[in-house]
Amino acid sequence: MKFVWFNLMPWPDLPDDFRETNRSVWVDIPQKYFDPIRANTVYHEYMDQLEFADSVGFDGIGINEHHQNGYGIMPSPNIIAAGLARRTSRAAIAVIGNSIALYNPPIRVAEEFAMLDCISGGRLLAGFPVGTAMDTNFCYGQIPALTRDKYDEAHRLIMRAWAEDEPFAFDGKYNQLRYVNCWPKPIQQPHPPVYIPGGGSVETWDFCVDHDYNYSYLSFSGYLAGRTLLQGYWDRVAEKNKDESPYRGSFAQIICVGADDAEAEELYAEHMLYFFNRCLHVDPGFADPPGYRTVKTIKAGVISQLRASAQQLYTTLTWKDLVDGGFVIAGGPDTVRERMEDMIRTLHVGTVFCLLHMGNMPDWKTRYSTQLFADKVMPSLRSMWPEWEHDDRWWCHPTEERVQPEATFADRLRPGIGPTP
Amino acid sequence: VSTATTRTITTARGLECEVQVRGADAKGTPIVFLHSLIGLFHDDEPLLDALAANRPVYAPVWPGFGAALGEEALEDMLDFTLHGWDVLTSLGLDRPHLVGHGFGGMIAAEMAALAPTSLATLSLLAPYGLWIDAHPLVDPFTVSPFDVPKLLFADADRGGALLSGGSDFTDATAITDFMVGNSRRLGMAGKVLFPIPNRRLSKRLYRVTTPTTIIWGGADGLIPADPYAAQWEARLPGSTTAIIPAAGHQLGHDDPASTAAAIARHVGSRT
């Protein structure tokens, strides 16, 4: 098993009446709630937590891209990743990912991901989301019915830019480039492992299977609700005669660990409710513009047909609902271990994106939960897939001689200059 | 009861299209009507029935709005504009009167800019296509289907009945069918309307020497007559404007008689 510690980087100061007094946490969130001075602390705290997760043994540290979003102040995950690449040297850096249809031209992603792979010494996991409607269509103005086509072209361009050894001309519908010449190139060859975050489009299953990319199901509805979608994916894996390595799939799960079940509720309930009640308050009109999903996906019925009722559900959820419904895996280490095992087996996944910071959780609670998970839960889950133990096709391959962050400048000064030890 | 018949044509590009035909036997230069965001209703188009009293009326169903598939072939404004001309060519119509409503009005204006002398007249009913920064339009792509009738119709009850077509929305299949249809219609329209319904038509309007009238519902909640009607008139010197006070965006449903009369006044002297 691989565990990636993930931070969405939510804004922690949304008011109690946010839901009642605002249309949406995403797209048109009022500017008055953002405080740049406070953000100075928040960004550093979140980046410190990601580095802490590396230090306690998580296999990877993960980040993503959202725009104009109250639960994600990370429009550019690559900026965060650059900082992490400098201050860690062990964990994979999972950028899940860059919304490639939004980069103009998308060769920018090939370049920046190559930079990150070089700086990190080959630790990048490269995520290519199609992007939510909120980010892609409403914040960044892409035409819904053409978004997937533009994404496909961007993907072709990036992969070819990494693969080709000579400059080439790219005559695309959305991108025309006479001289594509990706410089620098990533350490990992032919390319870093690719993760495709999926939100419920059936096309994404085949895309992942055909290219041998990891299908990463990211939702906040927990693993009980996630079964349907992942089963659809595994069905396609079987139908296309691919092996059933659990490392083909990953899942994002909210996790809270306390000394025991009661302490978990006492410590974390308020922060989970902050997340579900305030951070997920997205106007249904922004969630699914006509044309964004294909007819095939709508007909497959795998998405909630009435977003408004899902929204309504979030407002009334209690801690017990969140735990019982699998939205949150919470409790003492034994409880969490049991439910994690159930989740991993049920979904057949080899990689878990562990959402151990959520909502407005303070730093100390985040570290406490993270440490407990690393010490008392993670070790016993490690070997859940013994038959696939050596399958590293979806994991990074860092170079052995990479630069370590411990290196200081002291030994690089010209003799006779600088402070005397 | 509607007198509409449906013809299916295939354009030179290869797109199959349904065309509603009314008054086929009437004399006079035909009218071609390009519909709005909500498409066409076979049995309930009182404006088209009224217009067909004096001349043939051809109302093509825009790709994505009907049963025929293949709308992926149209991707941008030029594709849309040329498809409009392709339809006229397939129908064998020479210098017809062109009437376009809302989304269809934008296409009609583009068609006129491309070939202004190939039309007898142009009637623009509350057209999309211009954008005034100080008066941003409602974003139709965020509006819940439940709120569409009161946005588009002065008579929201009639609008709601028309749009739901008697479907039972407690039935999952009916909801899925509605969602598929809605996604195809607005997904298609989004190619020229999203995120801002401005494809630089204003740069091309100088070419529209076709005799043009602008007709608007005074209670239009989608594209307000004030100030948009005046903006169009200013961009089209020599055009006339008629405001139908109580009508909403769907003026052909809210007040078909006044709308038909305004169109008839414009085309009547130019048969």
XYZ file of C-alpha atoms in Angstrom:
692
model
C 0.000 0.000 0.000
C 0.990 3.584 -0.660
C -0.255 6.467 1.463
C -0.218 10.023 0.211
C -0.818 12.786 2.756
C -3.025 15.304 1.012
C -3.827 18.905 1.818
C -6.613 20.740 -0.004
C -5.542 23.988 1.687
C -8.942 25.258 2.785
C -9.454 28.795 3.957
C -9.959 28.372 7.723
C -11.957 31.509 8.534
C -15.342 31.172 6.837
C -17.988 32.557 9.203
C -20.595 30.423 10.984
C -23.368 31.748 8.770
C -21.445 31.333 5.526
C -24.007 28.985 4.025
C -26.960 31.140 4.913
C -25.471 34.400 3.714
C -23.581 33.424 0.559
C -24.407 31.886 -2.783
C -21.376 29.662 -3.145
C -17.991 28.788 -1.653
C -16.639 28.472 -5.177
C -16.510 30.816 -8.195
C -18.114 33.912 -6.640
C -16.957 33.585 -3.019
C -16.883 37.104 -1.529
C -13.460 38.704 -1.389
C -14.114 40.049 2.094
C -13.336 36.656 3.633
C -9.786 36.518 2.302
C -7.016 38.133 4.326
C -3.581 38.105 2.667
C -1.746 38.680 5.960
C -3.489 35.694 7.491
C -2.692 33.732 4.325
C 1.002 34.169 5.038
C 0.570 32.023 8.161
C -1.902 29.620 6.585
C 0.275 28.764 3.580
C 3.314 28.119 5.751
C 1.339 26.042 8.214
C -0.037 23.876 5.414
C 3.347 23.452 3.746
C 4.903 22.619 7.126
C 2.271 19.922 7.578
C 3.101 18.379 4.208
C 6.778 18.318 5.168
C 5.844 16.820 8.541
C 3.958 14.029 6.742
C 7.134 13.251 4.784
C 9.092 13.081 8.049
C 6.711 10.596 9.721
C 6.793 8.141 6.840
C 4.008 8.853 4.358
C 4.933 7.608 0.901
C 3.815 10.761 -0.777
C 2.576 14.281 -0.160
C -0.219 15.543 -2.327
C -1.723 18.780 -3.553
C -4.180 19.898 -6.225
C -5.493 22.860 -8.197
C -8.629 24.874 -7.563
C -9.622 28.401 -8.444
C -11.740 30.963 -6.583
C -12.458 28.313 -3.979
C -12.959 28.623 -0.234
C -11.663 25.128 0.469
C -8.636 25.352 -1.763
C -6.358 28.379 -1.813
C -4.047 26.663 -4.280
C -4.655 27.926 -7.831
C -1.057 26.969 -8.612
C -0.061 23.682 -6.981
C 3.260 23.836 -8.798
C 4.352 26.745 -6.627
C 3.664 24.697 -3.505
C 5.315 21.635 -5.044
C 8.470 23.626 -5.767
C 8.716 24.531 -2.092
C 8.148 20.926 -1.047
C 10.702 19.642 -3.541
C 13.332 21.806 -1.860
C 12.520 20.848 1.713
C 11.925 17.113 1.401
C 13.912 14.393 -0.313
C 12.030 11.160 0.311
C 8.274 11.303 -0.301
C 6.714 11.342 -3.735
C 5.346 14.742 -4.680
C 1.862 14.109 -5.983
C 0.495 17.042 -7.961
C -3.036 15.801 -8.654
C -2.796 17.830 -10.669
C -2.686 20.538 -13.305
C -5.908 21.196 -15.231
C -4.177 20.912 -18.558
C -6.982 22.416 -20.653
C -6.427 25.689 -18.763
C -2.782 26.246 -19.618
C -2.106 28.287 -22.690
C -0.292 26.624 -24.231
C -0.325 23.366 -22.249
C 3.354 22.875 -23.002
C 3.674 24.974 -19.840
C 2.619 21.916 -17.831
C 5.185 19.707 -19.577
C 7.841 22.268 -18.671
C 6.813 22.891 -15.065
C 6.305 19.224 -14.286
C 9.724 18.508 -15.803
C 11.195 21.228 -13.568
C 9.526 19.702 -10.515
C 10.791 16.253 -11.433
C 14.332 17.579 -11.797
C 14.261 19.641 -8.594
C 12.763 16.756 -6.597
C 15.169 14.198 -8.040
C 12.476 12.211 -9.848
C 9.742 12.185 -7.218
C 6.864 13.650 -9.203
C 3.499 11.965 -9.669
C 1.855 13.885 -12.511
C -1.889 14.465 -12.278
C -3.934 15.555 -15.293
C -7.512 16.364 -14.256
C -10.091 17.395 -16.801
C -11.040 19.882 -14.104
C -14.285 20.641 -12.358
C -16.910 22.749 -14.094
C -16.393 25.394 -11.418
C -12.692 25.765 -12.158
C -12.629 25.040 -15.852
C -15.800 26.604 -17.171
C -16.924 29.261 -14.732
C -13.587 30.514 -13.357
C -11.440 30.013 -16.442
C -14.064 30.489 -19.152
C -13.621 27.294 -21.139
C -16.629 26.296 -23.250
C -18.303 23.314 -21.545
C -19.009 21.241 -24.660
C -15.422 21.642 -25.904
C -13.607 21.141 -22.581
C -12.978 17.425 -22.988
C -11.775 17.823 -26.560
C -9.373 20.546 -25.477
C -8.184 18.365 -22.614
C -7.514 15.468 -24.998
C -5.436 17.686 -27.235
C -3.479 19.100 -24.294
C -2.750 15.570 -23.105
C -1.482 14.554 -26.551
C 0.743 17.601 -26.715
C 2.281 17.134 -23.262
C 2.997 13.435 -23.635
C 4.512 13.935 -27.050
C 6.584 16.881 -25.802
C 8.061 14.613 -23.128
C 8.625 11.744 -25.542
C 10.188 13.467 -28.548
C 13.921 14.027 -28.795
C 13.680 16.559 -31.611
C 11.661 19.757 -31.956
C 8.345 19.128 -33.694
C 5.443 21.126 -35.079
C 2.058 20.675 -33.407
C -0.952 21.655 -35.499
C -3.769 21.304 -33.017
C -7.273 22.684 -32.966
C -6.641 24.688 -29.825
C -2.850 24.949 -29.923
C -0.637 25.642 -32.887
C 3.048 25.560 -32.080
C 5.698 25.546 -34.766
C 8.521 24.520 -32.455
C 7.660 22.231 -29.563
C 10.860 21.494 -27.725
C 10.288 20.695 -24.049
C 13.285 21.977 -22.166
C 13.916 20.766 -19.459
C 12.815 17.136 -19.584
C 11.740 15.067 -16.561
C 14.170 12.707 -14.816
C 11.623 9.897 -14.910
C 11.549 8.324 -18.365
C 9.603 7.972 -20.507
C 7.471 10.145 -18.206
C 6.481 10.493 -14.542
C 3.623 8.206 -13.462
C 0.319 9.737 -14.552
C -2.693 10.025 -12.245
C -6.101 10.999 -13.587
C -8.420 12.371 -10.939
C -11.948 11.396 -11.885
C -15.180 12.838 -10.650
C -17.648 10.598 -12.397
C -17.259 10.692 -16.170
C -17.379 7.240 -17.709
C -15.005 8.332 -20.490
C -12.250 8.718 -17.921
C -12.293 5.004 -17.099
C -11.371 3.953 -20.626
C -8.867 6.776 -20.921
C -7.034 5.479 -17.837
C -7.220 1.833 -18.863
C -6.055 2.491 -22.427
C -3.043 4.542 -21.321
C -2.282 2.583 -18.145
C -2.787 5.661 -16.010
C -3.889 5.564 -12.396
C -7.593 6.331 -11.953
C -7.858 8.452 -8.852
C -11.363 8.822 -7.569
C -11.542 12.017 -5.581
C -14.757 12.728 -3.771
C -15.797 13.726 -0.322
C -18.630 11.258 -0.152
C -16.502 8.470 1.274
C -15.836 4.951 0.234
C -19.323 3.538 0.598
C -20.549 5.967 -2.031
C -17.341 5.538 -4.050
C -17.921 1.848 -4.664
C -20.148 2.322 -7.694
C -17.694 4.476 -9.558
C -14.625 2.432 -8.816
C -16.469 -0.753 -9.697
C -17.268 0.780 -13.073
C -13.561 1.388 -13.531
C -12.505 -2.115 -12.487
C -15.120 -3.578 -14.814
C -13.492 -1.746 -17.711
C -10.036 -2.932 -16.571
C -11.299 -6.520 -16.729
C -13.135 -6.045 -20.029
C -9.986 -4.709 -21.621
C -7.955 -7.652 -20.313
C -5.598 -5.628 -18.166
C -4.160 -7.057 -14.969
C -5.956 -6.182 -11.748
C -3.130 -4.477 -9.942
C -4.680 -2.398 -7.158
C -2.095 0.261 -7.971
C -4.161 1.118 -11.043
C -6.609 2.813 -8.705
C -6.517 5.288 -5.875
C -9.054 6.859 -3.613
C -9.224 9.989 -1.472
C -10.528 9.408 2.033
C -11.055 11.772 4.949
C -9.435 10.247 8.046
C -9.380 11.353 11.711
C -7.426 9.418 14.311
C -7.668 9.964 18.067
C -6.586 7.982 21.094
C -9.991 6.318 20.962
C -13.341 6.809 19.220
C -14.612 9.286 21.775
C -11.542 11.447 21.556
C -11.740 11.451 17.772
C -15.241 12.884 17.944
C -14.271 15.377 20.598
C -11.240 16.615 18.672
C -12.391 16.527 15.074
C -16.184 16.701 14.787
C -16.391 20.478 14.645
C -13.808 20.674 11.860
C -15.489 18.012 9.751
C -18.772 19.848 10.089
C -17.012 23.077 9.105
C -15.909 21.328 5.939
C -19.188 19.687 5.016
C -21.433 22.555 6.059
C -19.456 25.504 4.796
C -16.757 24.381 2.378
C -19.066 22.244 0.253
C -21.643 24.970 -0.146
C -21.373 25.123 -3.942
C -24.168 26.654 -5.984
C -25.684 23.803 -8.035
C -25.710 26.088 -11.055
C -21.908 26.061 -11.055
C -21.573 22.313 -10.689
C -22.784 20.926 -13.960
C -23.234 23.320 -16.882
C -24.986 21.794 -19.898
C -22.417 20.310 -22.238
C -19.773 19.684 -19.564
C -20.721 16.043 -19.189
C -21.207 13.843 -22.193
C -24.563 12.335 -23.044
C -23.008 8.939 -22.336
C -22.119 9.955 -18.804
C -25.520 11.473 -18.114
C -27.218 8.339 -19.371
C -24.938 6.140 -17.257
C -26.602 7.793 -14.287
C -23.482 7.596 -12.145
C -23.658 11.217 -11.128
C -26.143 12.621 -8.726
C -29.018 13.709 -10.906
C -30.164 16.309 -8.480
C -27.222 18.201 -7.129
C -29.490 20.402 -5.111
C -30.580 17.490 -2.959
C -26.965 16.419 -2.398
C -26.254 19.964 -1.294
C -29.166 19.790 1.061
C -27.849 16.541 2.491
C -24.552 18.130 3.508
C -26.282 20.745 5.613
C -27.954 18.207 7.840
C -25.127 15.713 8.308
C -24.088 15.004 11.875
C -20.826 13.477 13.068
C -22.588 10.136 13.362
C -23.877 10.420 9.785
C -20.407 11.261 8.533
C -18.833 8.282 10.285
C -21.581 5.744 9.638
C -21.883 6.792 6.009
C -18.157 6.414 5.430
C -17.693 10.081 4.530
C -15.110 10.148 7.299
C -13.101 7.247 8.688
C -12.662 8.273 12.291
C -11.912 6.834 15.696
C -9.139 5.277 17.686
C -6.365 3.464 15.801
C -8.123 0.082 15.931
C -11.364 1.457 14.523
C -9.585 3.373 11.810
C -7.463 0.365 10.864
C -10.508 -1.858 10.515
C -12.397 0.606 8.389
C -9.361 1.369 6.257
C -8.957 -2.348 5.574
C -12.592 -2.570 4.608
C -12.266 0.487 2.373
C -9.094 -0.723 0.662
C -10.519 -4.189 0.004
C -13.927 -2.903 -1.048
C -12.492 -0.458 -3.558
C -9.481 -2.607 -4.522
C -7.083 0.331 -4.373
C -3.343 0.355 -3.797
C -2.983 4.054 -3.135
C -4.927 6.160 -0.658
C -4.911 9.926 -0.654
C -5.251 10.561 3.069
C -7.152 13.737 3.870
C -5.907 14.218 7.414
C -6.274 17.960 7.435
C -9.785 19.132 6.751
C -11.736 22.337 7.138
C -10.476 24.582 9.879
C -8.533 21.934 11.798
C -5.762 23.542 13.822
C -2.159 22.589 13.268
C -1.696 20.584 16.445
C -4.709 18.385 15.845
C -3.601 17.783 12.269
C -0.169 16.656 13.398
C -1.612 14.536 16.199
C -3.963 12.688 13.862
C -1.228 12.356 11.253
C 1.286 10.956 13.755
C -1.214 8.443 15.138
C -2.069 7.287 11.628
C 1.595 6.929 10.678
C 2.525 5.084 13.884
C -0.505 2.970 14.668
C -2.503 2.480 11.476
C -0.266 2.657 8.429
C 2.209 -0.121 9.372
C -0.443 -2.813 9.598
C -1.993 -1.815 6.274
C 1.269 -1.869 4.372
C 1.124 -5.415 3.093
C -2.521 -5.709 2.168
C -1.655 -6.601 -1.423
C 1.253 -9.046 -1.061
C 0.840 -10.417 -4.566
C 1.411 -6.927 -5.986
C 4.163 -5.973 -3.549
C 6.719 -5.270 -6.270
C 4.406 -3.513 -8.679
C 5.907 -0.044 -8.917
C 4.463 0.913 -12.310
C 2.446 3.754 -10.805
C 5.060 4.988 -8.374
C 7.894 7.442 -8.812
C 11.449 6.322 -9.457
C 13.756 8.873 -7.836
C 17.362 8.981 -8.788
C 19.683 7.641 -6.075
C 22.140 10.518 -6.099
C 19.554 13.292 -5.692
C 20.299 16.426 -3.700
C 19.352 16.206 -0.042
C 17.705 19.172 1.692
C 20.075 18.882 4.651
C 22.920 20.197 2.549
C 24.011 23.593 3.836
C 26.066 26.337 2.369
C 28.772 26.132 5.041
C 30.957 23.724 3.121
C 30.537 25.555 -0.163
C 32.137 28.845 0.802
C 35.492 29.858 -0.515
C 37.962 29.202 2.316
C 38.520 32.270 4.484
C 35.050 33.816 3.814
C 32.051 33.710 6.120
C 31.642 32.993 9.805
C 34.280 30.838 11.480
C 32.749 27.634 12.884
C -53.770 23.048 -34.260
C -50.481 23.519 -36.012
C -50.196 23.113 -39.744
C -46.500 22.338 -39.522
C -44.933 19.548 -41.482
C -41.383 18.369 -40.970
C -38.858 18.019 -43.734
C -35.478 16.418 -43.250
C -32.613 17.799 -45.283
C -28.907 16.982 -45.428
C -26.594 19.948 -45.810
C -23.540 20.008 -48.064
C -21.417 19.545 -44.938
C -23.337 16.333 -44.320
C -25.434 17.374 -41.346
C -28.932 16.007 -41.211
C -31.462 18.615 -40.129
C -35.143 18.746 -39.475
C -36.985 21.771 -40.815
C -40.498 22.705 -39.726
C -42.483 24.019 -42.668
C -45.658 26.060 -42.368
C -47.743 27.681 -45.093
C -45.920 25.807 -47.825
C -48.574 26.689 -50.371
C -48.723 30.367 -49.531
C -47.480 32.882 -52.029
C -44.825 35.408 -51.215
C -41.173 35.310 -50.357
C -40.503 32.737 -47.662
C -39.456 33.492 -44.148
C -36.690 31.495 -42.488
C -36.921 31.503 -38.707
C -33.926 30.650 -36.487
C -35.111 29.654 -33.035
C -33.961 30.677 -29.563
C -32.238 28.720 -26.761
C -35.345 26.658 -26.068
C -35.663 25.271 -29.571
C -38.952 24.655 -31.358
C -42.196 23.032 -30.272
C -43.880 21.281 -33.120
C -47.462 21.847 -32.034
C -47.134 25.118 -30.245
C -45.489 27.887 -32.225
C -48.174 30.573 -32.488
C -45.793 33.146 -33.952
C -44.830 30.837 -36.808
C -48.467 29.953 -37.429
C -49.328 33.650 -37.655
C -46.475 34.410 -40.037
C -47.446 31.446 -42.231
C -50.821 33.015 -43.007
C -49.206 35.087 -45.745
C -46.049 33.282 -46.795
C -44.162 30.012 -46.338
C -42.219 29.768 -43.086
C -39.233 27.463 -42.747
C -37.925 26.872 -39.239
C -34.802 24.701 -39.139
C -34.087 22.816 -35.935
C -30.551 23.761 -34.999
C -28.091 20.844 -34.575
C -28.190 19.674 -30.950
C -31.802 20.767 -30.566
C -33.508 17.853 -32.269
C -33.288 14.131 -32.715
C -30.645 14.268 -35.458
C -27.106 13.752 -34.157
C -23.784 15.062 -35.428
C -23.736 18.469 -33.780
C -20.051 17.982 -32.906
C -19.308 19.133 -36.454
C -20.191 22.710 -35.507
C -17.616 24.184 -33.134
C -17.397 27.923 -33.507
C -19.204 31.009 -34.784
C -18.072 30.607 -38.386
C -19.257 26.982 -38.404
C -22.630 28.153 -37.097
C -22.914 30.936 -39.647
C -22.013 28.717 -42.575
C -24.430 26.054 -41.365
C -27.188 28.669 -41.540
C -26.323 29.366 -45.179
C -25.960 25.650 -45.889
C -29.524 25.110 -44.692
C -30.847 27.876 -46.959
C -28.964 26.358 -49.880
C -30.351 22.893 -49.159
C -33.870 24.305 -48.991
C -33.319 26.019 -52.351
C -34.306 29.407 -50.962
C -33.127 32.520 -52.772
C -33.097 35.834 -50.877
C -35.604 34.868 -48.174
C -36.634 37.019 -45.241
C -34.521 35.937 -42.273
C -35.878 36.129 -38.734
C -33.669 35.131 -35.808
C -34.586 35.018 -32.144
C -32.103 35.338 -29.247
C -29.460 32.686 -29.918
C -30.857 32.369 -33.462
C -30.774 36.159 -33.777
C -27.046 36.126 -33.199
C -26.618 33.561 -35.961
C -28.944 35.499 -38.289
C -26.958 38.694 -37.776
C -23.714 36.845 -38.517
C -25.257 35.378 -41.670
C -26.277 38.859 -42.798
C -22.804 40.227 -42.102
C -21.362 37.491 -44.299
C -23.766 37.895 -47.254
C -25.939 40.987 -46.728
C -27.408 41.105 -50.239
C -28.479 37.466 -50.187
C -31.359 38.217 -47.830
C -34.549 40.164 -48.563
C -34.800 41.453 -44.990
C -33.490 40.737 -41.537
C -35.623 40.709 -38.371
C -33.757 40.352 -35.105
C -35.857 39.309 -32.115
C -34.011 40.081 -28.875
C -30.736 38.838 -30.354
C -27.651 37.756 -28.501
C -24.318 38.927 -29.863
C -23.519 42.254 -28.235
C -22.168 42.766 -24.728
C -22.236 45.964 -22.707
C -19.811 45.875 -19.770
C -21.977 48.115 -17.635
C -24.969 45.822 -18.190
C -23.761 42.220 -17.911
C -26.348 39.659 -18.974
C -27.716 36.848 -16.819
C -25.546 33.724 -17.097
C -28.042 31.223 -18.561
C -25.655 28.329 -17.913
C -26.062 28.562 -14.143
C -29.841 28.819 -14.084
C -31.690 25.832 -12.649
C -34.176 24.316 -15.131
C -36.850 25.060 -12.540
C -36.087 28.784 -12.789
C -35.932 28.969 -16.588
C -39.661 29.641 -17.228
C -39.782 32.808 -15.161
C -36.524 34.008 -16.697
C -37.701 33.566 -20.273
C -41.467 34.042 -20.277
C -43.701 36.859 -19.129
C -46.238 34.089 -18.576
C -44.110 31.680 -16.537
C -46.885 29.126 -16.127
C -47.353 28.767 -19.849
C -43.563 28.689 -20.244
C -43.202 25.963 -17.655
C -45.864 23.823 -19.282
C -44.266 24.311 -22.691
C -40.754 23.470 -21.513
C -41.665 20.419 -19.486
C -43.829 19.116 -22.321
C -46.039 17.278 -19.869
C -43.154 15.156 -18.559
C -43.406 13.635 -15.110
C -40.248 14.742 -13.326
C -40.751 12.333 -10.491
C -39.801 9.671 -13.038
C -36.047 8.998 -13.302
C -36.176 8.271 -17.030
C -37.980 11.526 -17.708
C -35.364 13.422 -15.708
C -32.516 11.745 -17.570
C -34.169 12.464 -20.923
C -34.649 16.078 -19.925
C -31.042 16.367 -18.761
C -29.709 14.862 -21.968
C -31.817 17.240 -24.053
C -30.893 20.243 -21.947
C -27.226 19.325 -22.086
C -27.284 18.958 -25.867
C -29.185 22.215 -26.447
C -27.275 24.459 -24.099
C -24.007 22.623 -24.685
C -24.377 23.506 -28.355
C -25.437 27.098 -27.680
C -22.501 27.438 -25.268
C -20.112 27.140 -28.180
C -21.079 30.672 -29.196
C -22.555 32.040 -25.949
C -20.206 30.809 -23.186
C -18.852 32.417 -21.075
C -19.657 35.812 -22.631
C -22.050 35.897 -25.623
C -19.779 38.096 -27.655
C -17.927 36.646 -30.622
C -16.920 40.090 -31.940
C -20.005 40.421 -34.108
C -19.856 44.182 -33.496
C -16.765 44.315 -35.711
C -18.751 42.854 -38.586
C -22.103 44.607 -38.244
C -20.990 47.429 -40.541
C -21.479 44.935 -43.367
C -25.183 44.453 -42.635
C -26.801 46.594 -45.312
C -29.824 44.291 -45.343
C -33.044 46.149 -44.358
C -33.223 45.307 -40.673
C -35.705 45.610 -37.847
C -35.065 44.992 -34.169
C -37.974 43.640 -32.115
C -37.781 43.214 -28.369
C -39.958 42.243 -25.450
C -40.045 45.098 -22.971
C -40.044 42.609 -20.093
C -37.141 40.504 -21.391
C -35.328 39.081 -18.350
C -32.590 37.368 -20.334
C -31.414 40.217 -22.547
C -32.987 43.468 -21.353
C -34.386 45.662 -24.125
C -32.944 48.644 -22.317
C -30.098 49.189 -23.151
C -29.496 46.351 -25.602
C -32.094 47.312 -28.247
C -30.647 50.784 -28.555
C -27.148 49.365 -28.844
C -28.221 47.263 -31.808
C -29.970 50.167 -33.455
C -26.854 52.304 -33.050
C -24.760 49.587 -34.663
C -27.187 49.190 -37.563
C -27.904 52.636 -39.054
C -31.191 52.653 -40.931
C -32.736 49.887 -38.862
C -36.048 50.267 -37.071
C -36.961 49.145 -33.570
C -40.212 47.846 -32.103
C -40.657 47.190 -28.388
C -43.485 44.908 -27.311
C -44.037 46.148 -23.787
C -45.400 43.201 -21.821
C -43.497 40.399 -23.561
C -40.520 38.570 -22.118
C -37.634 36.996 -24.027
C -40.015 34.464 -25.589
C -41.991 37.219 -27.239
C -43.319 34.836 -29.881
C -45.107 32.957 -27.111
C -45.879 35.863 -24.798
C -47.412 38.059 -27.509
C -47.441 36.295 -30.875
C -49.891 38.721 -32.494
C -47.849 41.845 -31.783
C -44.607 40.100 -32.691
C -46.033 38.795 -35.968
C -47.408 42.252 -36.756
C -44.014 43.869 -36.167
C -42.337 41.359 -38.466
C -45.089 41.733 -41.061
C -44.676 45.526 -41.070
C -40.995 45.037 -41.863
C -41.242 42.352 -44.509
C -44.655 43.317 -45.900
C -43.491 46.016 -48.270
C -40.632 43.898 -49.534
C -42.274 40.751 -50.827
